[in-house]
mmCIF file of C-alpha atoms and ligand atoms in Angstrom:
data_model
loop_
_atom_site.group_PDB
_atom_site.id
_atom_site.type_symbol
_atom_site.label_atom_id
_atom_site.label_comp_id
_atom_site.label_asym_id
_atom_site.label_seq_id
_atom_site.Cartn_x
_atom_site.Cartn_y
_atom_site.Cartn_z
ATOM 1 C CA MET A 1 -7.656 9.620 -18.027
ATOM 2 C CA LYS A 2 -7.084 12.450 -20.092
ATOM 3 C CA LYS A 3 -4.521 10.953 -23.448
ATOM 4 C CA THR A 4 -2.174 14.499 -22.663
ATOM 5 C CA VAL A 5 -1.792 13.502 -19.069
ATOM 6 C CA LEU A 6 -0.893 10.258 -19.615
ATOM 7 C CA LYS A 7 1.467 10.935 -22.406
ATOM 8 C CA GLN A 8 3.619 13.187 -19.738
ATOM 9 C CA TYR A 9 3.390 10.233 -17.750
ATOM 10 C CA ALA A 10 4.714 8.132 -20.490
ATOM 11 C CA ARG A 11 7.358 10.872 -21.420
ATOM 12 C CA LEU A 12 8.078 10.777 -17.917
ATOM 13 C CA ILE A 13 8.792 7.219 -17.811
ATOM 14 C CA ALA A 14 10.905 6.961 -20.814
ATOM 15 C CA LYS A 15 13.223 10.693 -20.262
ATOM 16 C CA MET A 16 13.274 11.090 -16.221
ATOM 17 C CA GLY A 17 13.105 7.063 -15.236
ATOM 18 C CA GLY A 18 14.301 5.324 -17.608
ATOM 19 C CA ASN A 19 16.336 8.160 -20.012
ATOM 20 C CA VAL A 20 16.637 5.973 -23.049
ATOM 21 C CA GLN A 21 20.050 7.099 -24.870
ATOM 22 C CA LYS A 22 20.118 7.278 -28.057
ATOM 23 C CA GLY A 23 20.583 4.152 -30.529
ATOM 24 C CA GLN A 24 20.137 2.333 -27.279
ATOM 25 C CA ASP A 25 17.771 -0.782 -26.728
ATOM 26 C CA VAL A 26 14.523 -0.546 -24.702
ATOM 27 C CA VAL A 27 13.286 -3.663 -22.905
ATOM 28 C CA VAL A 28 9.597 -2.737 -21.721
ATOM 29 C CA VAL A 29 7.824 -5.617 -19.231
ATOM 30 C CA ALA A 30 4.247 -5.310 -18.878
ATOM 31 C CA SER A 31 1.342 -7.240 -18.108
ATOM 32 C CA LEU A 32 -1.680 -7.316 -20.066
ATOM 33 C CA ASP A 33 -3.605 -4.417 -18.765
ATOM 34 C CA GLN A 34 -2.876 -0.972 -20.153
ATOM 35 C CA PRO A 35 -1.950 -1.984 -23.715
ATOM 36 C CA GLU A 36 -2.880 1.686 -24.590
ATOM 37 C CA PHE A 37 -0.589 2.974 -22.381
ATOM 38 C CA VAL A 38 2.331 0.329 -23.584
ATOM 39 C CA LYS A 39 2.141 1.875 -26.887
ATOM 40 C CA MET A 40 2.377 5.514 -25.370
ATOM 41 C CA LEU A 41 5.703 4.737 -23.696
ATOM 42 C CA VAL A 42 7.196 2.751 -26.511
ATOM 43 C CA GLU A 43 6.736 5.477 -28.858
ATOM 44 C CA GLU A 44 7.959 7.447 -26.019
ATOM 45 C CA CYS A 45 11.259 5.365 -25.951
ATOM 46 C CA TYR A 46 11.529 5.726 -30.010
ATOM 47 C CA ARG A 47 11.448 9.414 -29.544
ATOM 48 C CA ALA A 48 13.621 9.675 -26.900
ATOM 49 C CA GLY A 49 16.403 7.818 -29.268
ATOM 50 C CA ALA A 50 15.278 3.881 -28.774
ATOM 51 C CA ARG A 51 17.416 2.132 -31.622
ATOM 52 C CA LYS A 52 14.519 -0.531 -30.451
ATOM 53 C CA VAL A 53 12.044 -1.350 -28.218
ATOM 54 C CA ARG A 54 10.934 -4.876 -27.032
ATOM 55 C CA VAL A 55 8.208 -5.633 -25.087
ATOM 56 C CA GLU A 56 7.769 -8.099 -22.826
ATOM 57 C CA TRP A 57 4.311 -9.164 -21.785
ATOM 58 C CA SER A 58 3.536 -11.194 -18.799
ATOM 59 C CA TYR A 59 0.023 -12.228 -17.572
ATOM 60 C CA GLN A 60 -0.571 -13.247 -13.440
ATOM 61 C CA PRO A 61 -2.857 -16.302 -14.301
ATOM 62 C CA LEU A 62 -1.033 -18.150 -16.550
ATOM 63 C CA THR A 63 1.936 -18.492 -13.838
ATOM 64 C CA LYS A 64 -0.564 -19.570 -11.893
ATOM 65 C CA ILE A 65 -1.155 -22.504 -14.649
ATOM 66 C CA HIS A 66 2.268 -23.191 -15.630
ATOM 67 C CA ALA A 67 3.006 -23.420 -11.290
ATOM 68 C CA ARG A 68 0.395 -26.010 -11.291
ATOM 69 C CA TYR A 69 1.356 -28.185 -14.470
ATOM 70 C CA GLN A 70 4.849 -28.296 -14.654
ATOM 71 C CA LYS A 71 7.257 -30.759 -12.234
ATOM 72 C CA GLU A 72 9.583 -28.634 -10.516
ATOM 73 C CA LYS A 73 12.703 -29.249 -11.571
ATOM 74 C CA VAL A 74 10.964 -27.843 -15.049
ATOM 75 C CA LEU A 75 10.145 -24.676 -13.158
ATOM 76 C CA SER A 76 13.325 -24.588 -11.737
ATOM 77 C CA GLU A 77 14.931 -24.545 -14.997
ATOM 78 C CA VAL A 78 17.145 -21.470 -16.727
ATOM 79 C CA THR A 79 17.126 -22.854 -20.542
ATOM 80 C CA GLU A 80 19.779 -22.086 -22.587
ATOM 81 C CA TRP A 81 17.624 -19.934 -24.471
ATOM 82 C CA GLU A 82 16.765 -17.877 -21.477
ATOM 83 C CA LYS A 83 20.478 -17.280 -20.683
ATOM 84 C CA ALA A 84 21.441 -16.356 -24.222
ATOM 85 C CA LYS A 85 18.916 -14.161 -23.600
ATOM 86 C CA LEU A 86 20.132 -12.791 -20.409
ATOM 87 C CA GLN A 87 24.092 -13.207 -21.893
ATOM 88 C CA GLU A 88 22.444 -10.903 -24.433
ATOM 89 C CA MET A 89 21.642 -8.182 -21.880
ATOM 90 C CA VAL A 90 24.952 -7.999 -20.086
ATOM 91 C CA ASP A 91 26.548 -7.535 -23.562
ATOM 92 C CA THR A 92 24.268 -5.170 -24.938
ATOM 93 C CA LEU A 93 23.168 -3.436 -21.844
ATOM 94 C CA PRO A 94 19.471 -1.994 -22.814
ATOM 95 C CA CYS A 95 17.569 0.372 -20.695
ATOM 96 C CA ARG A 96 14.648 -1.550 -18.906
ATOM 97 C CA ILE A 97 11.752 -0.381 -17.940
ATOM 98 C CA TYR A 98 8.947 -2.718 -15.456
ATOM 99 C CA LEU A 99 5.333 -1.709 -15.411
ATOM 100 C CA ALA A 100 3.474 -2.703 -12.183
ATOM 101 C CA SER A 101 -0.291 -3.429 -12.341
ATOM 102 C CA GLU A 102 -0.782 -7.172 -11.084
ATOM 103 C CA ASP A 103 -3.372 -8.179 -8.880
ATOM 104 C CA PRO A 104 -1.135 -7.985 -5.110
ATOM 105 C CA ASP A 105 -3.828 -10.968 -4.589
ATOM 106 C CA GLY A 106 -3.465 -12.202 -8.107
ATOM 107 C CA LEU A 107 -0.701 -15.416 -6.729
ATOM 108 C CA LYS A 108 -2.555 -16.614 -3.222
ATOM 109 C CA GLY A 109 -2.588 -19.963 -2.868
ATOM 110 C CA ILE A 110 -0.122 -20.840 -5.214
ATOM 111 C CA ASN A 111 1.931 -23.886 -5.526
ATOM 112 C CA ARG A 112 4.625 -24.325 -2.524
ATOM 113 C CA LYS A 113 6.869 -25.678 -5.174
ATOM 114 C CA PHE A 114 6.920 -22.288 -7.183
ATOM 115 C CA PHE A 115 8.800 -20.635 -4.587
ATOM 116 C CA LYS A 116 11.568 -23.358 -4.468
ATOM 117 C CA ALA A 117 11.410 -22.626 -8.417
ATOM 118 C CA ALA A 118 11.534 -19.044 -8.055
ATOM 119 C CA GLN A 119 14.681 -19.318 -5.691
ATOM 120 C CA LYS A 120 16.676 -21.666 -8.109
ATOM 121 C CA ARG A 121 16.024 -19.281 -10.662
ATOM 122 C CA ALA A 122 17.123 -16.568 -8.902
ATOM 123 C CA ILE A 123 20.295 -18.180 -8.167
ATOM 124 C CA ILE A 124 21.288 -19.093 -11.820
ATOM 125 C CA ASN A 125 20.638 -15.443 -13.043
ATOM 126 C CA LYS A 126 22.420 -13.915 -10.361
ATOM 127 C CA PRO A 127 25.421 -13.692 -11.979
ATOM 128 C CA TYR A 128 23.870 -12.011 -15.232
ATOM 129 C CA ARG A 129 22.282 -9.470 -12.744
ATOM 130 C CA ASP A 130 25.462 -8.750 -11.024
ATOM 131 C CA ALA A 131 27.000 -8.248 -14.342
ATOM 132 C CA ILE A 132 24.736 -5.557 -15.460
ATOM 133 C CA ASP A 133 24.603 -4.200 -11.892
ATOM 134 C CA ASN A 134 25.083 -0.275 -11.608
ATOM 135 C CA LYS A 135 25.769 -0.433 -15.663
ATOM 136 C CA HIS A 136 22.162 0.525 -17.238
ATOM 137 C CA GLN A 137 19.480 2.149 -16.613
ATOM 138 C CA TRP A 138 15.975 0.552 -15.344
ATOM 139 C CA CYS A 139 12.734 2.064 -14.045
ATOM 140 C CA ILE A 140 9.726 1.096 -12.298
ATOM 141 C CA ALA A 141 6.928 2.524 -12.268
ATOM 142 C CA ALA A 142 3.173 1.053 -12.811
ATOM 143 C CA VAL A 143 -0.599 1.291 -14.282
ATOM 144 C CA PRO A 144 -3.792 0.276 -13.224
ATOM 145 C CA GLY A 145 -4.934 -3.231 -13.712
ATOM 146 C CA GLU A 146 -8.461 -4.376 -13.093
ATOM 147 C CA ALA A 147 -8.005 -6.616 -10.293
ATOM 148 C CA TRP A 148 -5.712 -4.698 -8.533
ATOM 149 C CA ALA A 149 -8.213 -1.389 -8.846
ATOM 150 C CA LYS A 150 -10.947 -3.316 -7.543
ATOM 151 C CA LYS A 151 -8.772 -4.312 -4.374
ATOM 152 C CA LEU A 152 -8.519 -1.027 -3.607
ATOM 153 C CA TYR A 153 -11.811 -0.124 -4.211
ATOM 154 C CA PRO A 154 -14.141 -3.091 -4.349
ATOM 155 C CA LYS A 155 -17.751 -1.277 -3.941
ATOM 156 C CA MET A 156 -16.612 0.977 -7.345
ATOM 157 C CA ARG A 157 -17.623 -0.693 -10.808
ATOM 158 C CA LYS A 158 -14.419 -2.324 -12.871
ATOM 159 C CA GLN A 159 -13.878 1.342 -15.132
ATOM 160 C CA GLN A 160 -14.402 3.950 -11.886
ATOM 161 C CA ALA A 161 -12.082 1.714 -10.018
ATOM 162 C CA ILE A 162 -9.403 1.283 -12.568
ATOM 163 C CA GLU A 163 -9.871 5.630 -13.285
ATOM 164 C CA GLN A 164 -9.283 6.495 -9.175
ATOM 165 C CA LEU A 165 -6.045 4.221 -9.076
ATOM 166 C CA TRP A 166 -5.215 6.087 -12.152
ATOM 167 C CA LYS A 167 -5.828 9.372 -10.100
ATOM 168 C CA ASP A 168 -4.209 7.788 -6.963
ATOM 169 C CA ILE A 169 -0.562 6.615 -9.108
ATOM 170 C CA LEU A 170 -0.272 10.081 -11.388
ATOM 171 C CA LEU A 171 -0.553 12.285 -8.190
ATOM 172 C CA THR A 172 1.791 10.126 -5.770
ATOM 173 C CA SER A 173 4.023 10.027 -9.050
ATOM 174 C CA ARG A 174 3.568 14.043 -8.769
ATOM 175 C CA ALA A 175 2.632 13.643 -12.538
ATOM 176 C CA ASP A 176 -1.131 14.457 -12.593
ATOM 177 C CA GLY A 177 -0.308 17.974 -14.526
ATOM 178 C CA VAL A 178 -1.575 19.843 -11.123
ATOM 179 C CA THR A 179 -0.638 19.147 -7.952
ATOM 180 C CA PHE A 180 3.171 19.358 -8.301
ATOM 181 C CA GLY A 181 3.025 21.770 -11.380
ATOM 182 C CA SER A 182 2.200 21.314 -14.817
ATOM 183 C CA ASP A 183 4.823 19.819 -16.186
ATOM 184 C CA PRO A 184 5.938 16.006 -14.273
ATOM 185 C CA VAL A 185 9.810 16.463 -15.667
ATOM 186 C CA GLN A 186 10.422 19.599 -13.959
ATOM 187 C CA ALA A 187 8.494 18.416 -10.868
ATOM 188 C CA TRP A 188 10.732 15.112 -10.643
ATOM 189 C CA GLU A 189 14.282 17.777 -10.692
ATOM 190 C CA GLU A 190 12.851 19.876 -7.681
ATOM 191 C CA HIS A 191 11.624 16.501 -5.964
ATOM 192 C CA ASN A 192 15.285 15.726 -6.971
ATOM 193 C CA ALA A 193 16.862 18.307 -5.922
ATOM 194 C CA ASP A 194 15.916 18.009 -2.662
ATOM 195 C CA LEU A 195 16.338 14.737 -1.609
ATOM 196 C CA LYS A 196 19.595 15.212 -2.757
ATOM 197 C CA ASP A 197 20.108 18.066 -0.218
ATOM 198 C CA ARG A 198 18.927 16.039 2.785
ATOM 199 C CA CYS A 199 21.387 13.156 1.544
ATOM 200 C CA ARG A 200 24.169 15.498 1.322
ATOM 201 C CA TYR A 201 23.474 16.605 4.930
ATOM 202 C CA LEU A 202 23.052 13.272 6.525
ATOM 203 C CA ASN A 203 25.980 12.154 4.465
ATOM 204 C CA GLU A 204 28.392 15.322 6.117
ATOM 205 C CA LEU A 205 26.936 14.177 9.785
ATOM 206 C CA LYS A 206 28.744 11.164 9.214
ATOM 207 C CA LEU A 207 26.281 8.531 10.995
ATOM 208 C CA ARG A 208 27.388 5.594 11.978
ATOM 209 C CA LYS A 209 24.448 4.501 14.282
ATOM 210 C CA LEU A 210 20.675 5.062 14.209
ATOM 211 C CA THR A 211 18.224 4.677 16.828
ATOM 212 C CA TYR A 212 14.553 3.790 16.165
ATOM 213 C CA LYS A 213 12.029 4.405 19.012
ATOM 214 C CA ALA A 214 8.552 3.992 18.498
ATOM 215 C CA SER A 215 4.726 3.792 20.673
ATOM 216 C CA ASN A 216 4.029 0.312 18.823
ATOM 217 C CA GLY A 217 7.271 -1.130 20.132
ATOM 218 C CA THR A 218 9.866 -0.540 17.947
ATOM 219 C CA ASP A 219 12.888 -0.715 19.632
ATOM 220 C CA PHE A 220 15.717 -1.067 17.309
ATOM 221 C CA THR A 221 19.280 -0.366 16.687
ATOM 222 C CA VAL A 222 21.709 -0.481 13.359
ATOM 223 C CA GLU A 223 25.224 0.782 12.377
ATOM 224 C CA LEU A 224 26.276 1.794 9.259
ATOM 225 C CA MET A 225 30.032 0.999 7.663
ATOM 226 C CA PRO A 226 32.276 3.971 7.995
ATOM 227 C CA GLU A 227 31.589 3.906 3.995
ATOM 228 C CA SER A 228 27.680 3.885 4.104
ATOM 229 C CA ARG A 229 26.513 6.339 1.816
ATOM 230 C CA PHE A 230 22.651 7.640 1.821
ATOM 231 C CA HIS A 231 21.339 8.052 -2.090
ATOM 232 C CA GLY A 232 18.093 9.504 -2.833
ATOM 233 C CA GLY A 233 15.810 10.542 -6.532
ATOM 234 C CA SER A 234 17.944 10.144 -9.430
ATOM 235 C CA ASP A 235 20.439 7.704 -9.741
ATOM 236 C CA PHE A 236 24.142 7.293 -12.454
ATOM 237 C CA THR A 237 25.145 4.202 -13.811
ATOM 238 C CA LEU A 238 28.872 3.580 -14.098
ATOM 239 C CA GLN A 239 29.235 5.335 -17.141
ATOM 240 C CA GLY A 240 27.204 8.231 -15.782
ATOM 241 C CA VAL A 241 23.767 8.021 -17.442
ATOM 242 C CA GLU A 242 21.780 9.204 -14.909
ATOM 243 C CA PHE A 243 17.851 7.698 -14.185
ATOM 244 C CA ASN A 244 14.994 7.583 -11.683
ATOM 245 C CA PRO A 245 14.834 3.750 -10.713
ATOM 246 C CA ASN A 246 11.713 3.971 -9.031
ATOM 247 C CA ILE A 247 8.652 6.417 -9.828
ATOM 248 C CA PRO A 248 7.285 7.411 -7.226
ATOM 249 C CA SER A 249 10.555 7.355 -5.417
ATOM 250 C CA GLU A 250 10.576 9.438 -1.801
ATOM 251 C CA GLU A 251 13.290 7.598 0.477
ATOM 252 C CA ALA A 252 16.872 8.769 1.373
ATOM 253 C CA PHE A 253 18.119 5.517 1.690
ATOM 254 C CA THR A 254 21.495 3.624 2.510
ATOM 255 C CA SER A 255 22.700 0.274 3.289
ATOM 256 C CA PRO A 256 24.172 -0.872 6.905
ATOM 257 C CA ASP A 257 26.448 -3.085 8.366
ATOM 258 C CA ARG A 258 24.665 -6.340 8.004
ATOM 259 C CA ARG A 259 26.240 -7.784 11.485
ATOM 260 C CA THR A 260 24.594 -4.736 13.869
ATOM 261 C CA ALA A 261 21.007 -4.735 13.633
ATOM 262 C CA ASN A 262 19.827 -5.511 17.578
ATOM 263 C CA GLY A 263 15.917 -5.410 18.701
ATOM 264 C CA ILE A 264 12.827 -5.520 17.869
ATOM 265 C CA VAL A 265 10.743 -3.758 14.541
ATOM 266 C CA TYR A 266 6.706 -3.339 14.355
ATOM 267 C CA ALA A 267 5.680 -3.327 10.541
ATOM 268 C CA THR A 268 3.642 -0.210 10.242
ATOM 269 C CA LYS A 269 1.768 -1.467 7.154
ATOM 270 C CA PRO A 270 0.631 -4.940 5.298
ATOM 271 C CA LEU A 271 3.385 -6.227 2.226
ATOM 272 C CA SER A 272 2.483 -7.568 -0.233
ATOM 273 C CA TYR A 273 4.930 -9.997 -1.623
ATOM 274 C CA ALA A 274 4.754 -12.605 -4.665
ATOM 275 C CA GLY A 275 0.720 -11.967 -4.596
ATOM 276 C CA GLN A 276 0.465 -12.751 -0.801
ATOM 277 C CA LEU A 277 -0.236 -10.232 2.238
ATOM 278 C CA ILE A 278 2.259 -10.501 5.141
ATOM 279 C CA GLU A 279 0.100 -8.480 7.770
ATOM 280 C CA ASN A 280 0.730 -6.909 11.108
ATOM 281 C CA PHE A 281 3.935 -8.808 11.878
ATOM 282 C CA TRP A 282 7.187 -8.172 13.787
ATOM 283 C CA ILE A 283 11.370 -9.105 13.678
ATOM 284 C CA ARG A 284 13.671 -9.557 16.065
ATOM 285 C CA PHE A 285 17.368 -9.167 15.434
ATOM 286 C CA GLU A 286 20.700 -10.233 17.622
ATOM 287 C CA GLU A 287 23.658 -9.407 15.929
ATOM 288 C CA GLY A 288 22.374 -8.328 12.180
ATOM 289 C CA ARG A 289 20.284 -11.423 12.021
ATOM 290 C CA ALA A 290 16.693 -11.755 12.325
ATOM 291 C CA VAL A 291 16.776 -14.119 15.048
ATOM 292 C CA GLU A 292 12.456 -14.481 15.282
ATOM 293 C CA TRP A 293 9.503 -13.192 13.712
ATOM 294 C CA LYS A 294 5.943 -13.704 13.678
ATOM 295 C CA ALA A 295 2.898 -12.159 11.549
ATOM 296 C CA GLU A 296 -0.877 -12.327 12.076
ATOM 297 C CA VAL A 297 -1.169 -13.027 8.576
ATOM 298 C CA GLY A 298 1.289 -15.140 6.141
ATOM 299 C CA GLN A 299 3.918 -16.426 8.172
ATOM 300 C CA ASP A 300 4.350 -19.224 5.657
ATOM 301 C CA VAL A 301 5.337 -15.893 3.513
ATOM 302 C CA LEU A 302 7.404 -13.979 5.786
ATOM 303 C CA ASP A 303 9.144 -17.464 6.805
ATOM 304 C CA TYR A 304 9.946 -17.824 2.806
ATOM 305 C CA ILE A 305 11.491 -14.102 2.254
ATOM 306 C CA ILE A 306 13.568 -14.755 5.676
ATOM 307 C CA GLY A 307 14.997 -18.291 4.650
ATOM 308 C CA GLN A 308 15.667 -17.481 1.130
ATOM 309 C CA ASP A 309 19.090 -18.003 2.127
ATOM 310 C CA ASP A 310 21.445 -17.415 4.891
ATOM 311 C CA GLY A 311 21.746 -13.413 3.564
ATOM 312 C CA SER A 312 18.388 -12.809 3.675
ATOM 313 C CA HIS A 313 18.038 -13.119 7.418
ATOM 314 C CA TYR A 314 20.552 -9.906 7.496
ATOM 315 C CA LEU A 315 19.387 -6.152 6.604
ATOM 316 C CA GLY A 316 20.421 -4.785 3.226
ATOM 317 C CA GLU A 317 18.706 -1.732 3.458
ATOM 318 C CA VAL A 318 17.440 1.303 5.879
ATOM 319 C CA ALA A 319 15.444 3.791 4.331
ATOM 320 C CA LEU A 320 14.180 7.113 6.044
ATOM 321 C CA VAL A 321 10.751 8.506 4.204
ATOM 322 C CA PRO A 322 8.469 11.245 5.865
ATOM 323 C CA LYS A 323 4.918 11.240 6.883
ATOM 324 C CA GLU A 324 4.329 13.679 4.353
ATOM 325 C CA SER A 325 4.972 11.510 1.580
ATOM 326 C CA PRO A 326 2.051 12.421 -0.834
ATOM 327 C CA ILE A 327 1.653 8.549 -0.783
ATOM 328 C CA ASN A 328 1.167 8.731 3.188
ATOM 329 C CA THR A 329 -1.234 11.546 2.698
ATOM 330 C CA SER A 330 -2.748 10.264 0.128
ATOM 331 C CA GLY A 331 -4.379 7.763 2.338
ATOM 332 C CA VAL A 332 -4.059 4.731 0.269
ATOM 333 C CA LEU A 333 -3.006 1.440 1.099
ATOM 334 C CA PHE A 334 -1.566 0.170 -2.490
ATOM 335 C CA TYR A 335 -0.549 -3.364 -1.518
ATOM 336 C CA ASN A 336 2.384 -2.895 -3.830
ATOM 337 C CA THR A 337 5.414 -2.140 -2.418
ATOM 338 C CA LEU A 338 6.837 0.336 -4.797
ATOM 339 C CA PHE A 339 4.132 2.629 -3.426
ATOM 340 C CA ASP A 340 4.025 1.270 0.113
ATOM 341 C CA GLU A 341 7.500 1.292 0.934
ATOM 342 C CA ASN A 342 7.909 5.114 -0.425
ATOM 343 C CA ALA A 343 4.923 5.795 2.233
ATOM 344 C CA ALA A 344 6.635 5.216 5.571
ATOM 345 C CA CYS A 345 10.354 4.600 6.601
ATOM 346 C CA HIS A 346 11.330 1.194 5.991
ATOM 347 C CA LEU A 347 14.190 -1.561 6.166
ATOM 348 C CA ALA A 348 14.686 -4.602 3.320
ATOM 349 C CA LEU A 349 15.784 -7.837 4.183
ATOM 350 C CA GLY A 350 18.567 -9.435 1.525
ATOM 351 C CA ALA A 351 21.131 -7.991 -0.722
ATOM 352 C CA GLY A 352 22.366 -4.549 -0.244
ATOM 353 C CA PHE A 353 23.157 -1.902 -2.529
ATOM 354 C CA ASN A 354 27.135 -1.575 -3.582
ATOM 355 C CA GLU A 355 26.670 1.775 -4.970
ATOM 356 C CA CYS A 356 25.652 3.012 -1.109
ATOM 357 C CA VAL A 357 29.136 2.162 -0.545
ATOM 358 C CA GLU A 358 31.842 4.926 -0.964
ATOM 359 C CA GLY A 359 34.586 3.606 -3.564
ATOM 360 C CA PHE A 360 32.559 0.564 -4.430
ATOM 361 C CA GLN A 361 33.914 1.049 -8.060
ATOM 362 C CA ASP A 362 37.443 0.266 -6.706
ATOM 363 C CA LEU A 363 36.358 -3.172 -4.434
ATOM 364 C CA SER A 364 35.236 -6.448 -5.222
ATOM 365 C CA GLU A 365 31.753 -8.424 -4.211
ATOM 366 C CA GLU A 366 34.228 -10.153 -1.471
ATOM 367 C CA GLU A 367 35.633 -6.813 0.184
ATOM 368 C CA LEU A 368 32.474 -5.054 -0.025
ATOM 369 C CA PHE A 369 30.929 -8.306 1.867
ATOM 370 C CA GLU A 370 34.033 -7.622 4.403
ATOM 371 C CA LYS A 371 33.012 -3.962 5.259
ATOM 372 C CA GLY A 372 29.714 -5.146 6.038
ATOM 373 C CA LEU A 373 27.458 -5.066 3.062
ATOM 374 C CA ASN A 374 25.013 -7.688 2.956
ATOM 375 C CA ASP A 375 24.534 -10.493 0.037
ATOM 376 C CA SER A 376 21.787 -12.641 -0.914
ATOM 377 C CA ILE A 377 19.566 -13.726 -3.944
ATOM 378 C CA GLY A 378 16.637 -11.332 -2.105
ATOM 379 C CA HIS A 379 15.454 -8.527 -1.249
ATOM 380 C CA THR A 380 12.476 -7.410 0.605
ATOM 381 C CA ASP A 381 11.638 -3.730 2.263
ATOM 382 C CA PHE A 382 8.914 -4.151 4.521
ATOM 383 C CA MET A 383 7.448 -0.465 6.476
ATOM 384 C CA ILE A 384 7.991 0.139 9.827
ATOM 385 C CA GLY A 385 7.714 4.214 9.363
ATOM 386 C CA SER A 386 4.829 5.347 11.952
ATOM 387 C CA ASP A 387 3.184 9.120 13.315
ATOM 388 C CA ASP A 388 5.289 9.184 16.213
ATOM 389 C CA LEU A 389 8.504 7.299 14.989
ATOM 390 C CA SER A 390 11.742 8.952 17.039
ATOM 391 C CA ILE A 391 15.295 8.153 14.837
ATOM 392 C CA ASP A 392 18.460 9.658 16.096
ATOM 393 C CA GLY A 393 21.928 9.390 14.802
ATOM 394 C CA VAL A 394 25.378 8.841 16.529
ATOM 395 C CA THR A 395 28.115 10.453 14.454
ATOM 396 C CA GLU A 396 31.565 9.226 14.281
ATOM 397 C CA ASP A 397 32.853 11.071 17.367
ATOM 398 C CA GLY A 398 29.948 9.884 19.447
ATOM 399 C CA LYS A 399 27.558 12.989 18.976
ATOM 400 C CA THR A 400 23.312 12.368 19.145
ATOM 401 C CA VAL A 401 21.860 14.023 16.356
ATOM 402 C CA PRO A 402 18.026 13.676 15.708
ATOM 403 C CA ILE A 403 16.586 12.866 12.572
ATOM 404 C CA PHE A 404 13.533 12.077 12.492
ATOM 405 C CA ARG A 405 10.656 13.761 15.125
ATOM 406 C CA ASN A 406 6.967 12.458 15.198
ATOM 407 C CA GLY A 407 7.638 10.750 11.715
ATOM 408 C CA THR A 408 9.231 13.243 9.749
ATOM 409 C CA TRP A 409 12.508 15.037 9.401
ATOM 410 C CA ALA A 410 13.713 16.801 12.271
ATOM 411 C CA PHE A 411 16.021 19.011 10.039
HETATM 412 ZN ZN1 ZN B 501 13.842 1.178 -0.309
#
């Protein structure tokens, strides 16, 4: 990939994604796949005014080895220095940038105790995560890893596959410098403006219920809280700093009332979770709770996702994505939720988003929960959008409004 294009992409992540502030610290989390790009990104963060940029390298095969040799108790540990590190994050609120590049099958066959341990660590980490929620900028973007590229393009040679995945990532991130104009930052400003218009319209409708129907069998309703608000594109920290948490992002999303989902939804894309695939699955809900589910492939992983805690049986997110999304039209299945969730309408099991509740700043976690916002240690998106998906909305005063027809916006 051309250096100039990659530089623009790095700048997009630093400026639009994380919107690194003058004097702010930055933490970049990356695998060993694209060290040259990480170097570019770190430089762009400094150019944006970062005080200090720290890179945390990860390497998936090591995760597997640790899981094989460590006892579950050791795997579950969050040591005192790790807690000190988390506390420092709470105190200094760095901008956090995560570069995804993992092999979708990289943790296949990993020891079961790994997931139990991950769950225990997540519970210990949660207070720290809650303490920085909405207070710092963060961004997830992708770079091609070798194994990921070979998974998508098994017949290509290694370099060719990586190059093709770069093209896919940059196109769908509106950053190839051609498809959406020469300046990715400007392309993102236009895209954000469109998403914000749609969210404004949806919020003005004062929707209280969504009804989903598709020929694959999806037949499902979910209610929104009176305070549910749709969000899309850029986000703001409580201090007012604008940032784009996901590159790419195509969704208008909100959090529903967790007690209200009813009916059955069929997944329309495989779900890649922690290096394992779940394919052809459905979930049935009763009064908000997932009561029955079945996967042709990856049943145990789906059991794990839903069984993490009580809250992971309930929905925390509903998201609308039209079938014209560049990710969907690219026809590429990325085996990565960052991309695949932005190819189609989706739901998420697990935690809801505080910022999707009007007036959340003045509400305690308990009050938000009381209103219907879900809470959980997990948050897992799964895709249910199809070419013939219809969604109707019912407004506060009982009017039915078409929201989606044939898989795309009806307005
Ligand atoms: Zn989403």
